XYZ file of C-alpha atoms in Angstrom:
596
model
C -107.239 -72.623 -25.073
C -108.989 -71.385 -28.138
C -107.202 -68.830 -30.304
C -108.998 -66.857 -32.859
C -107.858 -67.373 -36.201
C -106.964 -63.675 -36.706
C -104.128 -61.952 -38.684
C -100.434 -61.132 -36.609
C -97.363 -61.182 -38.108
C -93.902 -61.202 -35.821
C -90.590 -60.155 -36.688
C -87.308 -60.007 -34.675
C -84.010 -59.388 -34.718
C -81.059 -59.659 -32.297
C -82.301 -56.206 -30.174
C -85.838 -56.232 -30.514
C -89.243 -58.407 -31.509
C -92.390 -56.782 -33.532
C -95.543 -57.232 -33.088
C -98.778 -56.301 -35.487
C -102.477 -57.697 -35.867
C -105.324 -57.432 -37.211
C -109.259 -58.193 -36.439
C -112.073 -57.969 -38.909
C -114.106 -55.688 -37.174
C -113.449 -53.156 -34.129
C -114.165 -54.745 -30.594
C -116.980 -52.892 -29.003
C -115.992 -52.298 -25.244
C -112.382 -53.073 -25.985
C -109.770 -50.638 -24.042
C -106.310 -51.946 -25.563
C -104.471 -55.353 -25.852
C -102.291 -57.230 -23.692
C -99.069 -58.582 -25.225
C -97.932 -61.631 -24.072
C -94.290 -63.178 -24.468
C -94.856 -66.694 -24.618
C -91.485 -68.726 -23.877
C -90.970 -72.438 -25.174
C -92.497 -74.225 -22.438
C -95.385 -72.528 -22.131
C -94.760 -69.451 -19.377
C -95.393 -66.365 -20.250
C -95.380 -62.860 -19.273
C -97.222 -59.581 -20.181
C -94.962 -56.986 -21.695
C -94.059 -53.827 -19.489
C -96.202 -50.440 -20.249
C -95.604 -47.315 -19.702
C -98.556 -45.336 -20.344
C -101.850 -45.254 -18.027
C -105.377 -44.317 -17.616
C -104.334 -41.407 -16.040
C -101.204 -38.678 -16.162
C -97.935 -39.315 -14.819
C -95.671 -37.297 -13.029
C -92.365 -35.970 -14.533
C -89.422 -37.728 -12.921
C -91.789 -39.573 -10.192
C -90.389 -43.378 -9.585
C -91.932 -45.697 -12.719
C -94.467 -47.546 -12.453
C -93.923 -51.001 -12.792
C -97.217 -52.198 -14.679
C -97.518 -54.741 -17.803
C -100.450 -54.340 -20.352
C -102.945 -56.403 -18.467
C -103.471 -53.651 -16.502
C -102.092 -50.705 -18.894
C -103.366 -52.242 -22.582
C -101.769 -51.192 -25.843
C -103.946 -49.103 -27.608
C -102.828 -49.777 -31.218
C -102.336 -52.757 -33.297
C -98.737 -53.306 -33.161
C -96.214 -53.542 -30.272
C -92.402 -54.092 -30.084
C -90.226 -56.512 -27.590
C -87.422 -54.542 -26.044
C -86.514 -56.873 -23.102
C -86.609 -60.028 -24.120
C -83.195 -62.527 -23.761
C -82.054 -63.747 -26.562
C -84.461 -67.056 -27.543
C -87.474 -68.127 -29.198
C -91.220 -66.250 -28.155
C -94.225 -66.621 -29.546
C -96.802 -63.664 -28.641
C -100.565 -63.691 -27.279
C -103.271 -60.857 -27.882
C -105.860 -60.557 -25.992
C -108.501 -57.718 -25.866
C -109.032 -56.213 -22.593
C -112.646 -55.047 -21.759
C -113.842 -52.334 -19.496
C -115.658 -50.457 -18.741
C -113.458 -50.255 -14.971
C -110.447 -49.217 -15.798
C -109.194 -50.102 -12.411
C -109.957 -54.125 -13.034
C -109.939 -54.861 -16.520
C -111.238 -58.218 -17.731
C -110.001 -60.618 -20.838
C -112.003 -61.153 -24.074
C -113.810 -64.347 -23.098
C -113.713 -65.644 -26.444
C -111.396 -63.353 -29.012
C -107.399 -64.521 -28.460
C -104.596 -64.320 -31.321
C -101.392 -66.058 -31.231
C -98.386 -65.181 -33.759
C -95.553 -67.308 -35.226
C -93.070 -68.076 -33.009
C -89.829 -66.026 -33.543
C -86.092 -65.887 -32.928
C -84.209 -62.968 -31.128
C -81.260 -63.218 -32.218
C -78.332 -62.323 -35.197
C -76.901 -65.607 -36.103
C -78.646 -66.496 -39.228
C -76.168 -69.067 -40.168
C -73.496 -67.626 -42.914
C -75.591 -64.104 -42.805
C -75.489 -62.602 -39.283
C -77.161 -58.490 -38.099
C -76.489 -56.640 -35.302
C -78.030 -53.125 -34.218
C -77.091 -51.057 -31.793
C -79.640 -49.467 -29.194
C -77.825 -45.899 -30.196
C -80.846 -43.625 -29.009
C -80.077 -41.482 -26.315
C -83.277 -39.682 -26.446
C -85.223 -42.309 -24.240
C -86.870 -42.166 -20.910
C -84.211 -45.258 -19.258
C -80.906 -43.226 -20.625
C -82.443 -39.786 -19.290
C -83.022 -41.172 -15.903
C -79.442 -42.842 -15.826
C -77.697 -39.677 -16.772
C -80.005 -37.456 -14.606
C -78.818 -39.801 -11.265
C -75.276 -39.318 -12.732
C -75.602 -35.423 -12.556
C -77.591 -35.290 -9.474
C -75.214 -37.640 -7.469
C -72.420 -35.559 -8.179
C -70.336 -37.837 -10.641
C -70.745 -35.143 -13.839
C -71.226 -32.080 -14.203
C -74.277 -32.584 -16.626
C -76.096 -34.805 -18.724
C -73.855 -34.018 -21.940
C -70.399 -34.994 -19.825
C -72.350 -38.125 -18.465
C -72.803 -39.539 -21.631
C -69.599 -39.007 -23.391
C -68.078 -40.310 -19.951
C -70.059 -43.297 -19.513
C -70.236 -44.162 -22.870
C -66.186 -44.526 -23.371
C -66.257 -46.079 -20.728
C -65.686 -50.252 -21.344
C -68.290 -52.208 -19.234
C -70.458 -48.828 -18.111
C -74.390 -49.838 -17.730
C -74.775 -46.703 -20.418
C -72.196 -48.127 -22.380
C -73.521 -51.978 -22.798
C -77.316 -50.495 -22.840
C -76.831 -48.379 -25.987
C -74.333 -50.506 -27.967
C -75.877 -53.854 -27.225
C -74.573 -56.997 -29.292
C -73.014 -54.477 -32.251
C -69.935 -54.332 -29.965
C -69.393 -57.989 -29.184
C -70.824 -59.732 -31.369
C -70.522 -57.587 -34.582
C -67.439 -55.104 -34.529
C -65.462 -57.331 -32.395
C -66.386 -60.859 -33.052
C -63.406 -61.492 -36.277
C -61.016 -59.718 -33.722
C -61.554 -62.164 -30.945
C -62.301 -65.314 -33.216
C -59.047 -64.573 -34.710
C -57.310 -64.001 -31.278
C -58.584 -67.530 -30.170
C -57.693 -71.354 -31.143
C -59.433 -70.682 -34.864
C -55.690 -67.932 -34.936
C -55.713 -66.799 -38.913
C -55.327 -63.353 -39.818
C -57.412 -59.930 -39.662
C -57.588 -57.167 -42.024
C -58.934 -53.812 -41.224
C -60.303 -50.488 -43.388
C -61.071 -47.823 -40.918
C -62.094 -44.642 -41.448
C -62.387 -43.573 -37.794
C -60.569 -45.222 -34.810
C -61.377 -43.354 -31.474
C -62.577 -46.237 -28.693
C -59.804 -47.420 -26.326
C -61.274 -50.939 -25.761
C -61.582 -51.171 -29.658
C -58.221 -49.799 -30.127
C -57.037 -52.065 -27.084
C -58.431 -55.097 -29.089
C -56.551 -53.915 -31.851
C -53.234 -53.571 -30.158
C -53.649 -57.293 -28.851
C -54.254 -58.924 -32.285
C -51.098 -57.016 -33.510
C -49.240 -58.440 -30.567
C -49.206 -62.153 -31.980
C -48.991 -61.086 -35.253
C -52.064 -61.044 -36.385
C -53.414 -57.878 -37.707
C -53.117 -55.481 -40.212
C -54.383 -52.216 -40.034
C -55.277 -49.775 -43.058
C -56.187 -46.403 -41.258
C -57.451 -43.573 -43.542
C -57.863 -39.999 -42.130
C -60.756 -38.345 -40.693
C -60.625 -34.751 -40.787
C -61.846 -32.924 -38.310
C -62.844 -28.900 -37.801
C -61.822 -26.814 -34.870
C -62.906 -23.432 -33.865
C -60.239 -21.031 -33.435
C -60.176 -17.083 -33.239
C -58.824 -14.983 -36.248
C -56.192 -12.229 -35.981
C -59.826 -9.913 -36.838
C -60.873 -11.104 -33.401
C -64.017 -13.238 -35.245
C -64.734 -17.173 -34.326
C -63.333 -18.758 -37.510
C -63.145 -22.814 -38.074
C -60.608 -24.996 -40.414
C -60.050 -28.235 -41.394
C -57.390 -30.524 -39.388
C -55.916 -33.672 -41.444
C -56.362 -36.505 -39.699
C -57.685 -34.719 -36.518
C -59.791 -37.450 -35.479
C -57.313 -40.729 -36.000
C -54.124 -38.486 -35.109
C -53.579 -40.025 -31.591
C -55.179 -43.520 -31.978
C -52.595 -43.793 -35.340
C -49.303 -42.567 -33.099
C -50.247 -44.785 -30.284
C -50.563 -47.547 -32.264
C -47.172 -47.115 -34.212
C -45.737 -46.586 -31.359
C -46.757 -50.296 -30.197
C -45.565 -51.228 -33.128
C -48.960 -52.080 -35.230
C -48.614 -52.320 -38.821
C -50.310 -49.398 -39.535
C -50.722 -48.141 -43.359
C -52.041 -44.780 -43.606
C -54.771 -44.176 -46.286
C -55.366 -40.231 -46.561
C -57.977 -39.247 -49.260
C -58.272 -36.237 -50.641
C -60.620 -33.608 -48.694
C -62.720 -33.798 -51.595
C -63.699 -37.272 -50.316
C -63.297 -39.455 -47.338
C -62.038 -43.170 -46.749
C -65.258 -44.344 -45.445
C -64.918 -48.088 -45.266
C -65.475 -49.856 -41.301
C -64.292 -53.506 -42.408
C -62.850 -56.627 -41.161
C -61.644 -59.740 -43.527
C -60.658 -62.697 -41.348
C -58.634 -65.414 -43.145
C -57.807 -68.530 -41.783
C -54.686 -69.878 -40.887
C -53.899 -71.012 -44.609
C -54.483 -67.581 -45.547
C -57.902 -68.006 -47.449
C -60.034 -65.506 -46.735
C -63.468 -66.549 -45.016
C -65.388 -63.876 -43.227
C -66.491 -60.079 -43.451
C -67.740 -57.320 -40.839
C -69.364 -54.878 -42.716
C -71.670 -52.135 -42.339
C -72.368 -48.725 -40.799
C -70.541 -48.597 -36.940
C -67.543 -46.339 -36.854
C -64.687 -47.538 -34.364
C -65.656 -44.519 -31.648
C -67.714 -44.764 -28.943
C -70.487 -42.182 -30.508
C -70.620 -44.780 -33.485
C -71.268 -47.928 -30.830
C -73.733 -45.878 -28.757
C -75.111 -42.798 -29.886
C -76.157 -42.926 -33.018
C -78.355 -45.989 -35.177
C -75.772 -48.019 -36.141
C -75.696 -52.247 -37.686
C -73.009 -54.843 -38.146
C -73.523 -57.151 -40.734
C -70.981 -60.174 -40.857
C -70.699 -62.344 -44.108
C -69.049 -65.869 -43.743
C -68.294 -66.951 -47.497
C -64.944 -67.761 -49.485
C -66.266 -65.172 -52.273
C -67.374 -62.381 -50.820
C -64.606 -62.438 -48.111
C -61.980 -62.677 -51.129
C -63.489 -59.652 -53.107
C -62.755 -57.587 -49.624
C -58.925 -59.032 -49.150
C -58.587 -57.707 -52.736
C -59.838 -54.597 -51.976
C -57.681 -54.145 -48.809
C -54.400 -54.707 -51.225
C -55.953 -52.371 -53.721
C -56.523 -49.323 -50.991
C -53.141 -49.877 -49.885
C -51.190 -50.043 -53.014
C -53.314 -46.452 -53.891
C -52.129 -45.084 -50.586
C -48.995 -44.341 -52.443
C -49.951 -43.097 -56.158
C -50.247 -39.562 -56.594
C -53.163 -38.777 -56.497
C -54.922 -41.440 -54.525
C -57.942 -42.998 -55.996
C -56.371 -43.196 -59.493
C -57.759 -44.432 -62.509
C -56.121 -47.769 -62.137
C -58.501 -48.776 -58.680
C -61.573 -46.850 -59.758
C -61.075 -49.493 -62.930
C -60.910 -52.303 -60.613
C -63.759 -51.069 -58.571
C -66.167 -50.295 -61.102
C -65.259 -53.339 -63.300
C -68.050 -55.213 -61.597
C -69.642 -56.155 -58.542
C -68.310 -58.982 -55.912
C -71.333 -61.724 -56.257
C -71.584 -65.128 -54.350
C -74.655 -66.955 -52.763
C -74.726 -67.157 -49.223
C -77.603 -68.581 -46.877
C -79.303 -69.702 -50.161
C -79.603 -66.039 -50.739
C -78.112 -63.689 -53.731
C -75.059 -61.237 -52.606
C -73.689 -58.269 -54.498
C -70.343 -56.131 -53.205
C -69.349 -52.980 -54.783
C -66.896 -51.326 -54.549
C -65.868 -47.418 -54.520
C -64.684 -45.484 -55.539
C -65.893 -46.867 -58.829
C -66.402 -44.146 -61.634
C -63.508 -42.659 -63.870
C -64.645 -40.024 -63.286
C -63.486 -37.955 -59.956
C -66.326 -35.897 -59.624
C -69.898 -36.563 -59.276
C -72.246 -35.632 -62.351
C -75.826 -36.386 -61.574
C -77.025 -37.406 -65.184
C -74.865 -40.366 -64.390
C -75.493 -42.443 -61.925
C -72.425 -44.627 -60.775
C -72.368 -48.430 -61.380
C -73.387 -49.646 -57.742
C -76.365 -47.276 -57.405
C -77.792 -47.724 -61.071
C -78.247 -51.795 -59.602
C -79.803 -50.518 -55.963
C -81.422 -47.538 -58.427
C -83.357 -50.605 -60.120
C -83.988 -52.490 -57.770
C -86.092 -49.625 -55.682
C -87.836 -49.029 -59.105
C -88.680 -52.833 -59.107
C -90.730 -52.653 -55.916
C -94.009 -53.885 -55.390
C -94.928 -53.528 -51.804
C -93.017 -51.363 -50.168
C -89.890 -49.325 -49.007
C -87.858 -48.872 -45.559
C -84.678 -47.232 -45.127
C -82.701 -45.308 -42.754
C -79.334 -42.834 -43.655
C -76.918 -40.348 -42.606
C -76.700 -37.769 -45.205
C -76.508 -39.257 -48.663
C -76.783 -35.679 -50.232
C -77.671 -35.397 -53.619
C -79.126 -36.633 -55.822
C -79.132 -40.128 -53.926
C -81.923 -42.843 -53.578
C -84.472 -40.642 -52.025
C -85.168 -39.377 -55.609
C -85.804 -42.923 -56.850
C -87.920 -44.080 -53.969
C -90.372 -40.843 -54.343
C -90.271 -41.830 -58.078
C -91.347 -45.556 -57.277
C -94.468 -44.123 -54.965
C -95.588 -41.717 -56.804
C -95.732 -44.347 -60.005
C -97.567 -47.154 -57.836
C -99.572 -44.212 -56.487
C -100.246 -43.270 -60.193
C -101.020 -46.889 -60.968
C -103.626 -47.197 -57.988
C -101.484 -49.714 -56.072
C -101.148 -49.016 -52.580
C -97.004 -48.866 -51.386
C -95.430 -48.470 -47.986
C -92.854 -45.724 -47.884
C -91.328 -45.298 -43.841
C -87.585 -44.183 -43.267
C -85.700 -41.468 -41.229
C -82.243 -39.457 -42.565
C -79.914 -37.634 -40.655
C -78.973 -34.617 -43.324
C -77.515 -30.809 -43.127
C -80.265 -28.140 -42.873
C -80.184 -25.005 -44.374
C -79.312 -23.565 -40.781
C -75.786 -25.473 -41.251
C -77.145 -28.163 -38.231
C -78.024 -31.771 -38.933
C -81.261 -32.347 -39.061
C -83.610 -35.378 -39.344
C -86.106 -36.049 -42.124
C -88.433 -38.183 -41.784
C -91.019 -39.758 -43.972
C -94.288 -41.317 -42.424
C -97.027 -41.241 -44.146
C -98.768 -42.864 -47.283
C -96.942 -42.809 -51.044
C -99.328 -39.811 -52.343
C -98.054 -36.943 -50.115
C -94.675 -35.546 -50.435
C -92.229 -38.552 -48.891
C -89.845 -36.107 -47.036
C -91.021 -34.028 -44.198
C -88.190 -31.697 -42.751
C -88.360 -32.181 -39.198
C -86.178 -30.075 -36.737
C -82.921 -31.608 -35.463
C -85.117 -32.145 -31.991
C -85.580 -36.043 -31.833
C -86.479 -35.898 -28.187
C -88.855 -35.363 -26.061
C -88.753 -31.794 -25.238
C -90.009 -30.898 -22.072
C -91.048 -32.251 -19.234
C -94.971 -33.532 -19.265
C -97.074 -36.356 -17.826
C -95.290 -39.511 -17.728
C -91.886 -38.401 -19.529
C -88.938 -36.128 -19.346
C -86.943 -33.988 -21.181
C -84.773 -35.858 -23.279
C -81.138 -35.240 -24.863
C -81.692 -35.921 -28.532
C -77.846 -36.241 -30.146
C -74.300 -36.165 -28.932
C -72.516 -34.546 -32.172
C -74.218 -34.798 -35.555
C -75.289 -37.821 -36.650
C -78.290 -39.275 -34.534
C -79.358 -41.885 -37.630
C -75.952 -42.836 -38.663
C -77.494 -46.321 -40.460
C -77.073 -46.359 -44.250
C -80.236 -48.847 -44.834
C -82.818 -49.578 -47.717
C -84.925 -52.804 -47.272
C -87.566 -53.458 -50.537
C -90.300 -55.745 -49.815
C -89.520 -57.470 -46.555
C -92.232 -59.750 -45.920
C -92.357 -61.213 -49.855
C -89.784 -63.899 -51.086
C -88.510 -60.289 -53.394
C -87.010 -59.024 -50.291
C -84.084 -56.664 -50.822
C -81.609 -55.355 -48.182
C -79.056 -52.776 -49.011
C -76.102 -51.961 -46.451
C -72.648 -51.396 -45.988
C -70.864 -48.094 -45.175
C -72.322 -46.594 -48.234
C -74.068 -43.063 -47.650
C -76.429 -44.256 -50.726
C -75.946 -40.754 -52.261
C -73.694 -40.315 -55.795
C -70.649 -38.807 -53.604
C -69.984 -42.144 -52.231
C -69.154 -43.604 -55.321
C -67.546 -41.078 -56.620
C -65.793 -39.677 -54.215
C -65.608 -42.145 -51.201
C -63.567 -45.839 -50.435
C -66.973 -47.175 -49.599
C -68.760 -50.793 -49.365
C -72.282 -51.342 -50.512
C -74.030 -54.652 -50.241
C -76.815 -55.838 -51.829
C -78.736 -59.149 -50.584
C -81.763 -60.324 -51.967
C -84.064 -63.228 -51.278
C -83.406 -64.031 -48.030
C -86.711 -63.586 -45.549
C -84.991 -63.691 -41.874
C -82.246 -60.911 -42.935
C -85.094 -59.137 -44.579
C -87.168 -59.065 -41.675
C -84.428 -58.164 -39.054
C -83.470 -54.815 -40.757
C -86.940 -53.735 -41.199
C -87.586 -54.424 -37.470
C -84.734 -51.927 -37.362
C -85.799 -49.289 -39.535
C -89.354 -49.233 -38.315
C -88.189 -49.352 -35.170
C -86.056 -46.124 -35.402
C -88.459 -44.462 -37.729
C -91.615 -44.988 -35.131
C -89.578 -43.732 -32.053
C -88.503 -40.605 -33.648
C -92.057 -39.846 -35.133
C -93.735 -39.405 -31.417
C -91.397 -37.207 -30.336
C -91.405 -35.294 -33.682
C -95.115 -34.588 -33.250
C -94.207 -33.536 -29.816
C -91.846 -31.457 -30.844
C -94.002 -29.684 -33.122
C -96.651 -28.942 -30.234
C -93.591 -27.827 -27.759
C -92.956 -25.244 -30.482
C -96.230 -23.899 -30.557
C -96.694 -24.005 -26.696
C -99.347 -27.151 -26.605
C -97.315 -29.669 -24.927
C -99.881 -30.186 -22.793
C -102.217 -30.895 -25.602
C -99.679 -34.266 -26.268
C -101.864 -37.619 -25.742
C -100.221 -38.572 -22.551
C -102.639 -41.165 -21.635
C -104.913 -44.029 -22.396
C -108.027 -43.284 -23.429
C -111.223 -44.320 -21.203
C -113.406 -45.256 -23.926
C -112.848 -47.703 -27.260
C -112.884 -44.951 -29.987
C -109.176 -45.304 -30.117
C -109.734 -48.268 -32.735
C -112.054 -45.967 -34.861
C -108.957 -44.862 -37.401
C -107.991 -48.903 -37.529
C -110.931 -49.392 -39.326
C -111.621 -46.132 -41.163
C -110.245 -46.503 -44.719
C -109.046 -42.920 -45.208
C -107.203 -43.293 -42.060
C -103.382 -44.409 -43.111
C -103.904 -46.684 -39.555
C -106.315 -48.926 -41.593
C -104.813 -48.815 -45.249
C -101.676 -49.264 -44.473
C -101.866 -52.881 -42.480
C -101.756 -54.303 -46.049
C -97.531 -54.245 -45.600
C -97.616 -56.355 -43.159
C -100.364 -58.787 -44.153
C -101.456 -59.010 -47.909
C -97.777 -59.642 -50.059
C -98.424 -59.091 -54.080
């Protein structure tokens, strides 16, 4: 076979492969590509599609066709069914003009790199969650729920099915963050390897995570540092009006009673309402007691934070790193009892200096929070862990992802519109893509989202609708969030594809409150390609899927739904913008394939 030496780049992580390319000149004739998965020995298999020539029917049975007969008209595509293993992908124009029987390019065929989809990157391992209700296979699931009698309606048929331990909903929309992130220490620890767990929870809801828990304690080895998560209730005022307050400890109440009651070592961390105990961590030591290996990142222990909302694991095998964490875990406890918790004495220790080791050949940072001395924020003064992530955006050359939950302000949205408007300034072209969940003036969450080049304004309020919204052609209406958060992810990734690359995790909101205010975590990697790679397949994955259904949103509001591309186009002007240079289509392929 003879593949064109044309430009594709793949990336992948544990959920999901990516797929771009790019061609010198637009194919005249061309009606989309067909994406290949090519496996190890050779087979391979066109990738499902789900859009055709002509308009679908709303809730009609799916059509079951692959992109040699439905192309993709664009020059990217993503893997979401793939087993884990090792894929190349093939591209190959399809010609018309009969859109009935297209034919391949008889000469024009790319080929990409061949990549892994998995999590395990040796002593650095990601996992993401699925956590987006608002698709087409979740809506059909919960519709059949409803219509078969089992709920009552779609909003009852998630929260049901997605407590529930082993429910197709359930394993669909947590994916590997459940077994192979949040509970992988638990059950290595539980096993031959025995040791010892430590745990800093902020909110502890799930009964199979809380039944994991209540096992490990059994033989002894588990200790549990629970803080409280407040929670507001509605409840009528002697004036007759709906009022709301604050309950301490509302959410962990019955998890924390049921698990004293088993007798789990429970040590109760409750901040201040001013701030929250934030932290989702696990430190696994070994039987010796040496600490070894972290779970960090952004999934709360409920089963809203495994499934529905954007949530990663990140686990971090190193003697360092995992000792910096033990530490902290004595340090959060031994606060539990001052008066008042977070006293100057941690906030020392935490802001002293970061927790740095390499790991995987790659750099690693920890900080810890809270980590000023002083107890409020002031934003002239930015704390110690974000003046290092704060420099480190401003440092960019290529490009900036991210994803976050409400970092409030100011936070590191002011630094990355600083950084593009600069390069912008400076004539250099820089990639700015990233979603945040965040209050909007209506008192709802909403979702910003920013998609589109450096020079216009990087944040584009976007209703809280991240759904489709209607019925029309091929789709239906979609539930969009199941409480607030829908991007719960607290995410920045600097130049992924360059040997610069930058992640920044942990349970850190990435806003000045955090530090401040919060017990947070907030790692920092840099240099290392694969873990680079795998959280920007994340974030452009969750940024891209919410951008559709914004724009459809937007139409739904004016009453032009209908006007919604729904279908493939019969003609090849649908490359036109890819090679238009004042189209952000064509400009902005330099991300992915010319690195400074």
């Amino acid at each position: 076979e003879v593949f064109m030496a044309g430009q594709t780049l793949a990336i992948a992580n544990n959920a999901i492969a990516y797929i771009w390319w790019r061609l010198d000149a637009k194919i005249d004739g061309c009606l989309g590509f067909s994406v290949r998965r090519v496996e190890a020995n050779g087979n391979k298999t066109a990738l499902l599609a789900f859009v055709g020539f002509k308009p679908g029917v709303p809730g009609a049975p799916r059509l079951k066709k692959n992109t040699d007969i439905w192309p993709v008209q664009s020059f990217q595509w993503k893997d979401v069914f793939a087993s884990p293993g090792i894929y190349s992908y093939e591209i190959v124009p399809m010609m018309g003009p009969n859109m009935e029987a297209l034919t391949p390019h008889p000469t024009i065929k790319l080929l990409t790199r061949a990549v892994d989809i998995s999590g395990d990157y040796g002593n650095l391992e990601a996992y993401f969650n699925v956590g987006l209700i608002s698709t087409q296979s979740i809506t059909r699931q919960l519709r059949q729920l409803v219509e078969s009698g089992v709920y009552a309606n779609k909003t009852d048929a998630l929260r049901g099915e997605i407590a529930k331990p082993g429910s197709t909903v359930r394993v669909a929309l947590a994916g590997e963050v459940l077994d192979k992130g949040v509970l992988a220490l638990l059950n290595k620890c539980g096993g031959p390897a025995g040791g010892h767990c430590h745990l800093g929870l902020y909110e502890l809801t799930d009964g199979q995570l809380i039944n994991a828990i209540k096992t490990l304690a059994a033989k002894k080895r588990l200790d549990l540092c629970l803080s409280n998560a407040d929670q507001s209730e509605s409840f009528t005022g002697e004036d007759g009006n709906p009022h709301t307050r604050k309950v301490h400890d509302g959410t962990n109440a019955a998890a924390r009673a049921d698990l004293v009651a088993q007798g789990v070592p429970v040590f109760n961390r409750f901040v201040a309402s001013s701030g929250i105990g934030h932290n989702k961590y696990i430190v696994w030591s070994r039987k010796n007691g040496t600490p070894r290996s972290v779970l960090t990142g952004s999934t709360n222990w409920t089963s809203t934070g495994l499934c529905s909302q954007t949530n990663n694991a990140l686990l971090i095998h190193n003697d360092t790193v995992a000792q910096g964490y033990r530490d902290y875990w004595d340090w959060l406890v031994w606060d539990a009892e001052q008066k008042p918790v977070q006293g100057k004495d941690m906030r020392e220790w935490c802001g002293a200096d970061s927790v740095d080791a390499t790991v995987g050949g790659a750099s690693v940072s920890v900080w810890l929070s809270p980590n000023t001395a002083r107890r409020t924020k002031d934003a002239n003064a930015a704390p110690p862990d974000l003046a290092e992530v704060f420099e480190l955006i401003r440092q960019a050359r290529h490009g900036i992802l991210f994803l976050a939950f409400n970092p409030g302000t100011p936070s590191f949205l002011d630094v990355v519109r600083e950084r593009a408007l600069a390069m912008e300034a400076a004539s250099k072209p820089f990639y700015v893509r990233g979603a945040v969940t965040a209050p909007a003036p209506v008192g709802e969450f909403a979702t910003f989202l920013t998609k589109r080049r450096a020079g216009a304004a990087p944040d584009v309020l976007v209703s809280g609708v991240a759904g489709v919204p209607d019925d029309f052609s091929f789709w239906e209406e979609e539930m969009y969030k199941l409480g607030h958060a829908v991007i719960h992810d607290k995410i920045i990734v600097i130049d992924p594809f360059t040997e610069h690359s930058v992640v920044v995790t942990g349970s850190h909101n990435l806003g000045y409150k955090a530090s401040y205010q919060n017990d947070e975590n907030l790692v920092i990697v840099r240099g290392h390609e694969r873990l680079a790679q795998a959280y920007a397949a994340h974030c452009l994955d969750i940024t891209n899927h919410f951008a559709w259904r914004v724009k459809l949103s937007d139409l739904h509001r004016k009453g032009k739904l209908n006007d919604a591309w729904g279908d493939l186009a019969d003609t090849d002007s649908w490359q036109n913008k890819y090679f238009d240079n004042k189209n952000d289509a064509s400009r902005d392929s330099f991300f992915f394939f010319s690195p400074p």
